[in-house]
Amino acid sequence: MNTIEARICRILDDHASELAAFANDIYAHAELGYTEHRTAQRVADWLEHLCGLHPETGLAVTGVRAQVGTARPAVCLIGELDGIRCPEHPLAVPETGMSHACGHHMQLAALAGAALALSDPEIAAELGGSAVFFAVPCEEHVPMNRMAQLQQDGVADYCGGKPQLLMDRAFDGIDVAVTTHAHMVHCDSDFLLGSNSTSGFLSKLIRIKGRASHTAISPEKGINALDVVTLARSAIGMLRSTFRDEDCIRIGEVVRMRSTAVNVVPDEVIVDLQVRAKTWDALLETDKKIDRAYRGAAYAFGADVEITDGMGYLPTVPCLPCEALTQAASLLADADGNTFESVSPLVHNAASTDVGDLSHRMPVVNFTFSGFSGTLHGADFRITNEKAAYVQPAKLAALTIYRLLRDNAAQARALTDRFQPTMTAEQYRAYAARFDSGFVGEPSPF
Ligand SMILES: [Zn+2]
Ligand SMILES: [Zn+2]
């Protein structure tokens, strides 16, 4: 560890209690995606008052961005602002049920700590590019009903913060993204370096319209929308035998209907559905099967069906750790005894993240970290070790960015030179634009 690296670690050790207080305050005040105003204000205050930076605010509603230096390449550390609804979590906000059971407050500690260290004048002078700190809104996907409302109100057009920021060109001028999260797959080490593949998904809103009638007096005049759903779900159940194991296909559904008398044939049912798969091709193929199942079932009963596709997230392009990240983790292993391992290309994460969208456009340097117990999104999620959860991820992020940007940013340049985007900016815009007016233009009737 050289003197600059030792200084990074010292600054973070010296500010461990401030970082924990910052993170715990956010932990106890979780906010829904695109409404993270309080959280964004805390981040902006930290960047301004403790780091002496000049944060831009209000990016994609609540995003906050500040930077050390203006030169290229620009390496951007990302922290996610939003919580997840989990009313059973002990720190959930009573009025909203919002919690930080996905640990995004831990990422904000990493961002705040890394900004504090890298904005130190002695350290900043060693960076051969700029270090950008970007707290981004709404990683948790916005369901289609809420998205329709957000579009109508002119708040946001896209179902996740990173797609919105990509479409707003807020990542233009960023050359490398550094992302981090609480461990998302099982890992016994303090750090897991690199990106696993994650599944992509599409949202669907399926509206079945039948005909109400008295179930005893005139059942022959009714068209039972719930029976259509039952038949379609049976077909999808049988279609599962055509899914290939390696495609990791998952289908999640919620069925909603108007509360009605038991002796009235249900005339309208809405199904919210998410279909996930490891590859985009498998996703589209499965999506067609789902459409056929619902259209076929509606035909059998003479019901009407409207299927609206909504944006989800793209599969994450998997990536082994870069040299700078591995070197930084080795330094922390020597200095603080932290353990680390690299992602296995054999492990696939069947969940989804909007980092997937970013991974098609720029090199993503990712690591996940420990310091918690319980399940992500679960009521049992707990911080068990504040140093591991808040301080060490900040050190790893800062050391990695320093390694990427030192020596005239040689390692950052090597990453950008090697990177082959799987989608051009135009291709991404065309993909996202398909969903611009795809949402149902009215709030749900129930
Ligand atoms: Zn989450
Ligand atoms: Zn998360």
Short mmCIF file of C-alpha atoms and ligand atoms in Angstrom, two decimals:
data_model
loop_
_atom_site.label_atom_id
_atom_site.label_comp_id
_atom_site.label_asym_id
_atom_site.label_seq_id
_atom_site.Cartn_x
_atom_site.Cartn_y
_atom_site.Cartn_z
CA MET A 1 0.00 0.00 0.00
CA ASN A 2 1.55 3.32 -1.01
CA THR A 3 1.21 6.57 0.96
CA ILE A 4 -1.86 7.70 -1.01
CA GLU A 5 -3.61 4.38 -0.42
CA ALA A 6 -2.71 4.50 3.26
CA ARG A 7 -4.13 8.04 3.39
CA ILE A 8 -7.41 6.86 1.77
CA CYS A 9 -7.77 4.16 4.42
CA ARG A 10 -6.84 6.52 7.25
CA ILE A 11 -9.41 9.13 6.21
CA LEU A 12 -12.11 6.47 6.17
CA ASP A 13 -11.08 4.93 9.49
CA ASP A 14 -11.04 8.42 11.02
CA HIS A 15 -14.58 9.10 9.75
CA ALA A 16 -16.05 5.66 10.48
CA SER A 17 -18.53 6.96 13.04
CA GLU A 18 -19.74 9.82 10.77
CA LEU A 19 -20.20 7.35 7.93
CA ALA A 20 -22.18 4.97 10.14
CA ALA A 21 -24.37 7.84 11.41
CA PHE A 22 -24.98 8.97 7.80
CA ALA A 23 -25.89 5.44 6.68
CA ASN A 24 -28.06 4.64 9.71
CA ASP A 25 -30.03 7.86 9.28
CA ILE A 26 -30.81 6.87 5.68
CA TYR A 27 -31.49 3.27 6.79
CA ALA A 28 -34.29 4.50 9.06
CA HIS A 29 -35.87 6.81 6.44
CA ALA A 30 -36.25 4.69 3.32
CA GLU A 31 -38.10 6.23 0.38
CA LEU A 32 -39.86 4.94 -2.71
CA GLY A 33 -38.10 5.20 -6.09
CA TYR A 34 -38.36 8.68 -7.72
CA THR A 35 -39.44 10.17 -4.36
CA GLU A 36 -36.11 9.90 -2.52
CA HIS A 37 -35.98 13.64 -1.72
CA ARG A 38 -34.82 13.36 1.87
CA THR A 39 -32.18 10.76 1.03
CA ALA A 40 -30.94 12.83 -1.93
CA GLN A 41 -30.68 15.91 0.32
CA ARG A 42 -28.56 13.98 2.84
CA VAL A 43 -26.23 12.84 0.06
CA ALA A 44 -25.99 16.35 -1.44
CA ASP A 45 -25.28 17.83 2.02
CA TRP A 46 -22.48 15.32 2.61
CA LEU A 47 -20.90 15.95 -0.79
CA GLU A 48 -21.08 19.70 -0.32
CA HIS A 49 -20.19 20.15 3.33
CA LEU A 50 -17.82 17.28 4.03
CA CYS A 51 -16.20 16.92 0.61
CA GLY A 52 -16.31 20.53 -0.62
CA LEU A 53 -17.90 19.45 -3.92
CA HIS A 54 -20.65 21.15 -5.91
CA PRO A 55 -23.38 18.55 -6.40
CA GLU A 56 -25.94 18.77 -9.19
CA THR A 57 -29.34 17.67 -7.96
CA GLY A 58 -32.69 16.69 -9.44
CA LEU A 59 -31.31 14.33 -12.11
CA ALA A 60 -34.13 11.97 -13.08
CA VAL A 61 -36.14 13.55 -10.24
CA THR A 62 -33.82 12.88 -7.29
CA GLY A 63 -30.38 11.93 -8.65
CA VAL A 64 -27.34 13.71 -7.16
CA ARG A 65 -24.02 13.95 -8.92
CA ALA A 66 -20.70 15.56 -8.03
CA GLN A 67 -17.18 15.12 -9.28
CA VAL A 68 -13.55 15.53 -8.42
CA GLY A 69 -11.75 16.84 -11.51
CA THR A 70 -13.10 17.33 -15.00
CA ALA A 71 -10.60 15.37 -17.13
CA ARG A 72 -11.41 12.18 -19.02
CA PRO A 73 -11.56 9.35 -18.47
CA ALA A 74 -14.35 9.75 -15.94
CA VAL A 75 -14.91 6.89 -13.51
CA CYS A 76 -18.35 7.04 -11.90
CA LEU A 77 -19.19 5.43 -8.56
CA ILE A 78 -22.90 4.73 -8.32
CA GLY A 79 -25.03 4.52 -5.19
CA GLU A 80 -28.74 3.77 -5.29
CA LEU A 81 -31.11 6.02 -3.35
CA ASP A 82 -34.32 4.01 -3.08
CA GLY A 83 -35.71 1.59 -0.56
CA ILE A 84 -38.08 -1.33 -1.04
CA ARG A 85 -41.53 -1.77 0.42
CA CYS A 86 -41.31 -4.22 3.30
CA PRO A 87 -43.66 -3.06 6.07
CA GLU A 88 -42.63 -5.96 8.32
CA HIS A 89 -39.04 -4.71 8.53
CA PRO A 90 -38.39 -3.21 12.00
CA LEU A 91 -36.96 -0.01 10.46
CA ALA A 92 -39.71 0.37 7.86
CA VAL A 93 -41.25 3.84 7.75
CA PRO A 94 -44.65 3.31 9.44
CA GLU A 95 -46.63 5.54 7.03
CA THR A 96 -45.26 4.00 3.81
CA GLY A 97 -43.86 0.58 4.69
CA MET A 98 -40.64 1.55 2.93
CA SER A 99 -37.43 -0.07 4.21
CA HIS A 100 -33.79 -0.44 3.21
CA ALA A 101 -34.05 -4.23 3.17
CA CYS A 102 -32.10 -4.21 -0.12
CA GLY A 103 -29.19 -2.42 1.60
CA HIS A 104 -29.00 0.55 -0.77
CA HIS A 105 -28.09 2.77 2.21
CA MET A 106 -24.87 0.72 2.43
CA GLN A 107 -24.02 1.73 -1.15
CA LEU A 108 -24.60 5.36 -0.20
CA ALA A 109 -22.10 4.96 2.65
CA ALA A 110 -19.59 3.59 0.11
CA LEU A 111 -20.29 6.57 -2.15
CA ALA A 112 -20.06 9.12 0.68
CA GLY A 113 -16.87 7.59 2.04
CA ALA A 114 -15.17 7.29 -1.35
CA ALA A 115 -16.10 10.92 -2.15
CA LEU A 116 -14.65 12.04 1.18
CA ALA A 117 -11.34 10.25 0.56
CA LEU A 118 -10.92 11.09 -3.14
CA SER A 119 -11.81 14.77 -2.69
CA ASP A 120 -8.90 15.15 -0.26
CA PRO A 121 -6.59 17.57 -2.16
CA GLU A 122 -3.49 15.42 -1.76
CA ILE A 123 -5.31 12.37 -3.12
CA ALA A 124 -7.24 14.25 -5.82
CA ALA A 125 -3.94 15.57 -7.19
CA GLU A 126 -2.93 11.98 -8.03
CA LEU A 127 -5.98 11.25 -10.22
CA GLY A 128 -5.31 11.28 -13.96
CA GLY A 129 -9.02 11.63 -14.79
CA SER A 130 -12.15 12.51 -12.89
CA ALA A 131 -13.93 10.64 -10.12
CA VAL A 132 -17.70 11.08 -10.36
CA PHE A 133 -20.07 10.27 -7.50
CA PHE A 134 -23.60 9.62 -8.66
CA ALA A 135 -26.46 8.78 -6.31
CA VAL A 136 -29.16 7.48 -8.65
CA PRO A 137 -32.90 7.07 -8.10
CA CYS A 138 -35.20 4.13 -8.29
CA GLU A 139 -33.27 0.88 -8.76
CA GLU A 140 -36.31 -1.13 -7.69
CA HIS A 141 -38.52 -1.55 -10.73
CA VAL A 142 -41.65 0.63 -10.93
CA PRO A 143 -44.77 -1.49 -11.52
CA MET A 144 -46.76 -0.64 -14.64
CA ASN A 145 -49.71 0.98 -12.85
CA ARG A 146 -47.50 3.42 -11.00
CA MET A 147 -45.45 3.99 -14.13
CA ALA A 148 -48.61 5.02 -16.00
CA GLN A 149 -49.25 7.59 -13.30
CA LEU A 150 -45.65 8.86 -13.33
CA GLN A 151 -45.80 9.24 -17.12
CA GLN A 152 -49.13 11.05 -16.94
CA ASP A 153 -47.80 13.39 -14.27
CA GLY A 154 -44.63 14.04 -16.29
CA VAL A 155 -42.42 12.75 -13.45
CA ALA A 156 -40.54 9.95 -15.22
CA ASP A 157 -40.82 7.94 -18.42
CA TYR A 158 -38.88 4.81 -17.55
CA CYS A 159 -39.33 2.12 -14.94
CA GLY A 160 -35.85 2.40 -13.40
CA GLY A 161 -33.43 5.16 -12.56
CA LYS A 162 -30.59 3.97 -14.77
CA PRO A 163 -32.73 3.55 -17.91
CA GLN A 164 -34.16 7.02 -17.23
CA LEU A 165 -30.68 8.52 -16.78
CA LEU A 166 -29.39 6.72 -19.89
CA MET A 167 -32.30 8.17 -21.89
CA ASP A 168 -31.70 11.60 -20.32
CA ARG A 169 -28.04 11.32 -21.44
CA ALA A 170 -26.92 11.79 -17.83
CA PHE A 171 -24.24 9.11 -18.28
CA ASP A 172 -22.79 10.80 -21.37
CA GLY A 173 -19.18 11.64 -20.57
CA ILE A 174 -18.85 8.70 -18.15
CA ASP A 175 -16.28 6.16 -19.29
CA VAL A 176 -16.40 3.52 -16.55
CA ALA A 177 -19.10 2.77 -13.97
CA VAL A 178 -18.24 1.35 -10.55
CA THR A 179 -21.23 -0.34 -8.94
CA THR A 180 -21.65 -2.10 -5.65
CA HIS A 181 -24.36 -3.87 -3.66
CA ALA A 182 -24.82 -6.01 -0.58
CA HIS A 183 -24.06 -9.63 -1.61
CA MET A 184 -26.76 -10.81 -4.03
CA VAL A 185 -25.65 -14.42 -4.32
CA HIS A 186 -24.29 -16.56 -1.49
CA CYS A 187 -20.73 -15.57 -0.63
CA ASP A 188 -18.67 -16.46 2.46
CA SER A 189 -16.06 -13.76 1.78
CA ASP A 190 -16.23 -10.08 2.74
CA PHE A 191 -16.10 -9.09 -0.93
CA LEU A 192 -17.23 -10.75 -4.14
CA LEU A 193 -15.47 -9.15 -7.10
CA GLY A 194 -16.92 -8.87 -10.61
CA SER A 195 -20.44 -9.12 -12.04
CA ASN A 196 -22.48 -12.29 -12.19
CA SER A 197 -24.86 -12.57 -15.07
CA THR A 198 -28.35 -11.55 -13.98
CA SER A 199 -31.65 -12.25 -15.72
CA GLY A 200 -33.45 -9.71 -17.83
CA PHE A 201 -37.19 -9.24 -17.61
CA LEU A 202 -40.26 -7.74 -19.20
CA SER A 203 -43.38 -6.53 -17.40
CA LYS A 204 -46.82 -7.29 -18.70
CA LEU A 205 -50.23 -6.04 -17.80
CA ILE A 206 -52.97 -8.35 -19.02
CA ARG A 207 -56.56 -7.18 -18.83
CA ILE A 208 -59.32 -9.76 -19.37
CA LYS A 209 -62.79 -8.44 -20.05
CA GLY A 210 -65.68 -10.87 -19.75
CA ARG A 211 -69.36 -10.25 -19.01
CA ALA A 212 -71.11 -10.06 -15.64
CA SER A 213 -74.24 -12.03 -15.06
CA HIS A 214 -76.09 -13.70 -12.19
CA THR A 215 -74.41 -17.07 -11.53
CA ALA A 216 -77.69 -18.75 -10.63
CA ILE A 217 -80.34 -16.99 -12.71
CA SER A 218 -78.46 -16.51 -16.00
CA PRO A 219 -75.00 -18.14 -15.93
CA GLU A 220 -75.23 -18.73 -19.69
CA LYS A 221 -75.09 -14.96 -20.30
CA GLY A 222 -71.84 -14.48 -18.35
CA ILE A 223 -68.23 -14.66 -19.52
CA ASN A 224 -66.06 -15.45 -16.52
CA ALA A 225 -62.81 -13.45 -16.71
CA LEU A 226 -61.35 -15.36 -13.78
CA ASP A 227 -61.89 -18.66 -15.62
CA VAL A 228 -59.93 -17.23 -18.56
CA VAL A 229 -57.03 -16.53 -16.20
CA THR A 230 -57.28 -20.02 -14.71
CA LEU A 231 -57.12 -21.59 -18.17
CA ALA A 232 -54.22 -19.38 -19.28
CA ARG A 233 -52.26 -20.14 -16.11
CA SER A 234 -52.88 -23.87 -16.63
CA ALA A 235 -51.49 -23.55 -20.16
CA ILE A 236 -48.43 -21.68 -18.86
CA GLY A 237 -47.98 -24.41 -16.26
CA MET A 238 -47.86 -27.03 -19.00
CA LEU A 239 -45.63 -24.84 -21.17
CA ARG A 240 -43.03 -24.92 -18.39
CA SER A 241 -42.01 -28.35 -19.71
CA THR A 242 -40.74 -26.53 -22.84
CA PHE A 243 -38.44 -24.19 -20.85
CA ARG A 244 -34.73 -24.97 -21.02
CA ASP A 245 -33.02 -25.17 -17.60
CA GLU A 246 -30.12 -23.00 -18.79
CA ASP A 247 -32.50 -20.14 -19.68
CA CYS A 248 -33.50 -19.71 -15.98
CA ILE A 249 -37.04 -18.70 -16.91
CA ARG A 250 -39.18 -17.35 -14.09
CA ILE A 251 -42.75 -16.09 -14.33
CA GLY A 252 -44.29 -14.09 -11.50
CA GLU A 253 -47.97 -13.14 -11.52
CA VAL A 254 -50.39 -11.22 -9.34
CA VAL A 255 -54.10 -11.46 -10.14
CA ARG A 256 -56.32 -8.51 -9.23
CA MET A 257 -60.07 -8.24 -9.47
CA ARG A 258 -62.88 -6.02 -8.33
CA SER A 259 -64.52 -7.22 -5.13
CA THR A 260 -67.93 -8.40 -6.16
CA ALA A 261 -70.76 -10.57 -4.97
CA VAL A 262 -70.03 -14.28 -5.15
CA ASN A 263 -73.17 -14.78 -7.20
CA VAL A 264 -72.00 -12.47 -9.99
CA VAL A 265 -69.76 -13.75 -12.78
CA PRO A 266 -66.44 -11.81 -12.54
CA ASP A 267 -66.33 -9.56 -15.59
CA GLU A 268 -62.86 -8.07 -15.36
CA VAL A 269 -59.53 -9.37 -14.10
CA ILE A 270 -56.08 -7.83 -14.36
CA VAL A 271 -52.91 -9.89 -14.25
CA ASP A 272 -49.59 -8.18 -13.49
CA LEU A 273 -46.87 -10.41 -14.80
CA GLN A 274 -43.09 -10.39 -14.99
CA VAL A 275 -41.23 -12.82 -17.20
CA ARG A 276 -37.50 -13.29 -16.63
CA ALA A 277 -34.82 -15.17 -18.50
CA LYS A 278 -31.06 -15.32 -18.68
CA THR A 279 -30.96 -14.14 -22.30
CA TRP A 280 -33.00 -11.67 -24.27
CA ASP A 281 -33.85 -14.30 -26.93
CA ALA A 282 -35.20 -16.72 -24.33
CA LEU A 283 -37.16 -13.85 -22.81
CA LEU A 284 -38.84 -12.94 -26.11
CA GLU A 285 -39.59 -16.57 -26.94
CA THR A 286 -41.24 -17.11 -23.53
CA ASP A 287 -43.09 -13.83 -23.82
CA LYS A 288 -44.75 -15.10 -27.03
CA LYS A 289 -45.85 -18.30 -25.26
CA ILE A 290 -47.46 -16.26 -22.47
CA ASP A 291 -49.29 -14.08 -25.01
CA ARG A 292 -50.57 -17.18 -26.82
CA ALA A 293 -51.75 -18.74 -23.55
CA TYR A 294 -53.79 -15.66 -22.60
CA ARG A 295 -55.12 -14.99 -26.10
CA GLY A 296 -56.00 -18.66 -26.57
CA ALA A 297 -57.79 -18.83 -23.23
CA ALA A 298 -59.73 -15.63 -23.97
CA TYR A 299 -60.74 -17.05 -27.35
CA ALA A 300 -62.02 -20.24 -25.72
CA PHE A 301 -64.41 -18.23 -23.55
CA GLY A 302 -65.21 -15.45 -26.01
CA ALA A 303 -63.62 -12.87 -23.71
CA ASP A 304 -61.59 -9.84 -24.73
CA VAL A 305 -57.96 -9.57 -23.75
CA GLU A 306 -55.61 -6.59 -23.86
CA ILE A 307 -51.91 -7.28 -23.33
CA THR A 308 -49.58 -4.35 -22.67
CA ASP A 309 -45.84 -4.91 -22.52
CA GLY A 310 -43.84 -2.73 -20.19
CA MET A 311 -40.13 -2.18 -19.86
CA GLY A 312 -38.10 -4.32 -17.51
CA TYR A 313 -34.33 -4.54 -17.17
CA LEU A 314 -31.80 -6.03 -19.57
CA PRO A 315 -29.75 -9.08 -18.53
CA THR A 316 -26.41 -8.03 -16.98
CA VAL A 317 -23.36 -8.72 -19.11
CA PRO A 318 -21.19 -10.84 -16.75
CA CYS A 319 -17.68 -9.61 -16.11
CA LEU A 320 -14.67 -10.91 -14.19
CA PRO A 321 -12.97 -8.38 -11.89
CA CYS A 322 -10.52 -5.96 -13.47
CA GLU A 323 -6.96 -5.67 -12.25
CA ALA A 324 -7.56 -2.45 -10.28
CA LEU A 325 -10.38 -4.05 -8.27
CA THR A 326 -8.42 -7.20 -7.49
CA GLN A 327 -5.38 -5.14 -6.49
CA ALA A 328 -7.50 -2.93 -4.22
CA ALA A 329 -9.09 -5.98 -2.56
CA SER A 330 -5.61 -7.49 -2.00
CA LEU A 331 -4.52 -4.28 -0.28
CA LEU A 332 -7.50 -4.51 2.09
CA ALA A 333 -6.77 -8.18 2.72
CA ASP A 334 -3.24 -7.23 3.80
CA ALA A 335 -4.21 -4.13 5.76
CA ASP A 336 -7.48 -5.12 7.42
CA GLY A 337 -7.70 -8.89 6.91
CA ASN A 338 -10.71 -8.69 4.57
CA THR A 339 -11.38 -11.80 2.53
CA PHE A 340 -12.41 -11.73 -1.10
CA GLU A 341 -13.20 -13.96 -4.05
CA SER A 342 -14.10 -13.50 -7.71
CA VAL A 343 -17.45 -14.26 -9.28
CA SER A 344 -17.74 -17.67 -10.85
CA PRO A 345 -18.88 -17.61 -14.47
CA LEU A 346 -20.96 -20.69 -13.54
CA VAL A 347 -23.13 -18.76 -11.06
CA HIS A 348 -26.14 -16.97 -12.50
CA ASN A 349 -28.27 -14.57 -10.45
CA ALA A 350 -31.89 -15.13 -11.49
CA ALA A 351 -32.90 -11.71 -10.13
CA SER A 352 -32.62 -8.51 -12.18
CA THR A 353 -31.09 -5.07 -11.76
CA ASP A 354 -31.01 -1.94 -13.88
CA VAL A 355 -27.21 -2.17 -13.74
CA GLY A 356 -27.93 -4.68 -16.53
CA ASP A 357 -28.94 -1.80 -18.82
CA LEU A 358 -25.74 0.07 -17.98
CA SER A 359 -23.59 -3.01 -18.61
CA HIS A 360 -24.59 -2.98 -22.29
CA ARG A 361 -23.30 0.57 -22.70
CA MET A 362 -20.07 0.91 -20.66
CA PRO A 363 -17.57 -1.15 -18.69
CA VAL A 364 -18.95 -1.88 -15.23
CA VAL A 365 -16.58 -2.61 -12.35
CA ASN A 366 -18.71 -4.29 -9.71
CA PHE A 367 -18.24 -5.76 -6.27
CA THR A 368 -20.64 -6.91 -3.58
CA PHE A 369 -20.00 -6.91 0.15
CA SER A 370 -21.02 -8.39 3.51
CA GLY A 371 -21.87 -6.85 6.88
CA PHE A 372 -25.50 -7.96 6.98
CA SER A 373 -27.63 -11.02 7.71
CA GLY A 374 -31.03 -12.17 6.49
CA THR A 375 -32.47 -11.98 3.02
CA LEU A 376 -32.47 -9.07 0.59
CA HIS A 377 -35.97 -7.57 0.50
CA GLY A 378 -36.84 -9.61 3.62
CA ALA A 379 -38.11 -8.50 7.03
CA ASP A 380 -35.11 -10.32 8.55
CA PHE A 381 -32.51 -8.13 6.78
CA ARG A 382 -30.15 -6.70 9.44
CA ILE A 383 -26.86 -4.84 9.53
CA THR A 384 -24.58 -7.05 11.64
CA ASN A 385 -21.22 -5.30 11.23
CA GLU A 386 -21.10 -1.56 10.54
CA LYS A 387 -17.43 -1.57 9.59
CA ALA A 388 -17.97 -4.32 7.01
CA ALA A 389 -21.22 -2.75 5.78
CA TYR A 390 -20.23 0.93 5.62
CA VAL A 391 -16.49 1.54 5.94
CA GLN A 392 -14.78 -1.31 4.10
CA PRO A 393 -16.92 -0.97 0.92
CA ALA A 394 -16.03 2.75 0.90
CA LYS A 395 -12.34 1.84 1.12
CA LEU A 396 -12.60 -0.75 -1.65
CA ALA A 397 -14.46 1.69 -3.92
CA ALA A 398 -12.00 4.53 -3.26
CA LEU A 399 -8.91 2.34 -3.66
CA THR A 400 -10.28 0.87 -6.90
CA ILE A 401 -11.05 4.29 -8.39
CA TYR A 402 -7.62 5.56 -7.33
CA ARG A 403 -5.98 2.52 -8.99
CA LEU A 404 -8.04 3.08 -12.17
CA LEU A 405 -7.11 6.76 -12.35
CA ARG A 406 -3.51 6.90 -11.14
CA ASP A 407 -0.60 6.95 -13.63
CA ASN A 408 -2.55 9.01 -16.15
CA ALA A 409 -5.54 6.69 -15.75
CA ALA A 410 -3.75 3.81 -17.47
CA GLN A 411 -6.04 1.12 -16.04
CA ALA A 412 -9.25 3.03 -16.77
CA ARG A 413 -8.07 3.60 -20.34
CA ALA A 414 -7.26 -0.11 -20.70
CA LEU A 415 -10.83 -0.93 -19.63
CA THR A 416 -12.43 1.46 -22.10
CA ASP A 417 -10.12 0.32 -24.93
CA ARG A 418 -11.09 -3.33 -24.36
CA PHE A 419 -14.82 -2.70 -23.92
CA GLN A 420 -17.12 -3.70 -26.77
CA PRO A 421 -20.63 -2.39 -26.08
CA THR A 422 -23.33 -4.95 -26.90
CA MET A 423 -25.69 -2.08 -27.79
CA THR A 424 -24.92 1.27 -29.36
CA ALA A 425 -26.49 4.38 -27.85
CA GLU A 426 -28.97 4.41 -30.78
CA GLN A 427 -29.86 0.72 -30.27
CA TYR A 428 -30.47 1.32 -26.58
CA ARG A 429 -32.64 4.34 -27.32
CA ALA A 430 -34.65 2.34 -29.87
CA TYR A 431 -35.14 -0.49 -27.36
CA ALA A 432 -36.30 1.87 -24.59
CA ALA A 433 -38.44 3.99 -26.89
CA ARG A 434 -40.58 0.92 -27.65
CA PHE A 435 -42.02 1.34 -24.17
CA ASP A 436 -42.51 5.12 -24.30
CA SER A 437 -46.24 4.90 -24.77
CA GLY A 438 -46.60 1.24 -23.95
CA PHE A 439 -48.02 1.61 -20.50
CA VAL A 440 -51.72 1.59 -19.83
CA GLY A 441 -52.80 5.19 -19.90
CA GLU A 442 -55.08 4.99 -16.92
CA PRO A 443 -54.64 4.07 -13.29
CA SER A 444 -55.90 0.65 -12.29
CA PRO A 445 -59.63 0.39 -11.54
CA PHE A 446 -58.69 -1.87 -8.59
ZN ZN B 1 -33.61 -4.78 -4.39
ZN ZN B 2 -30.80 -3.60 -4.49
#
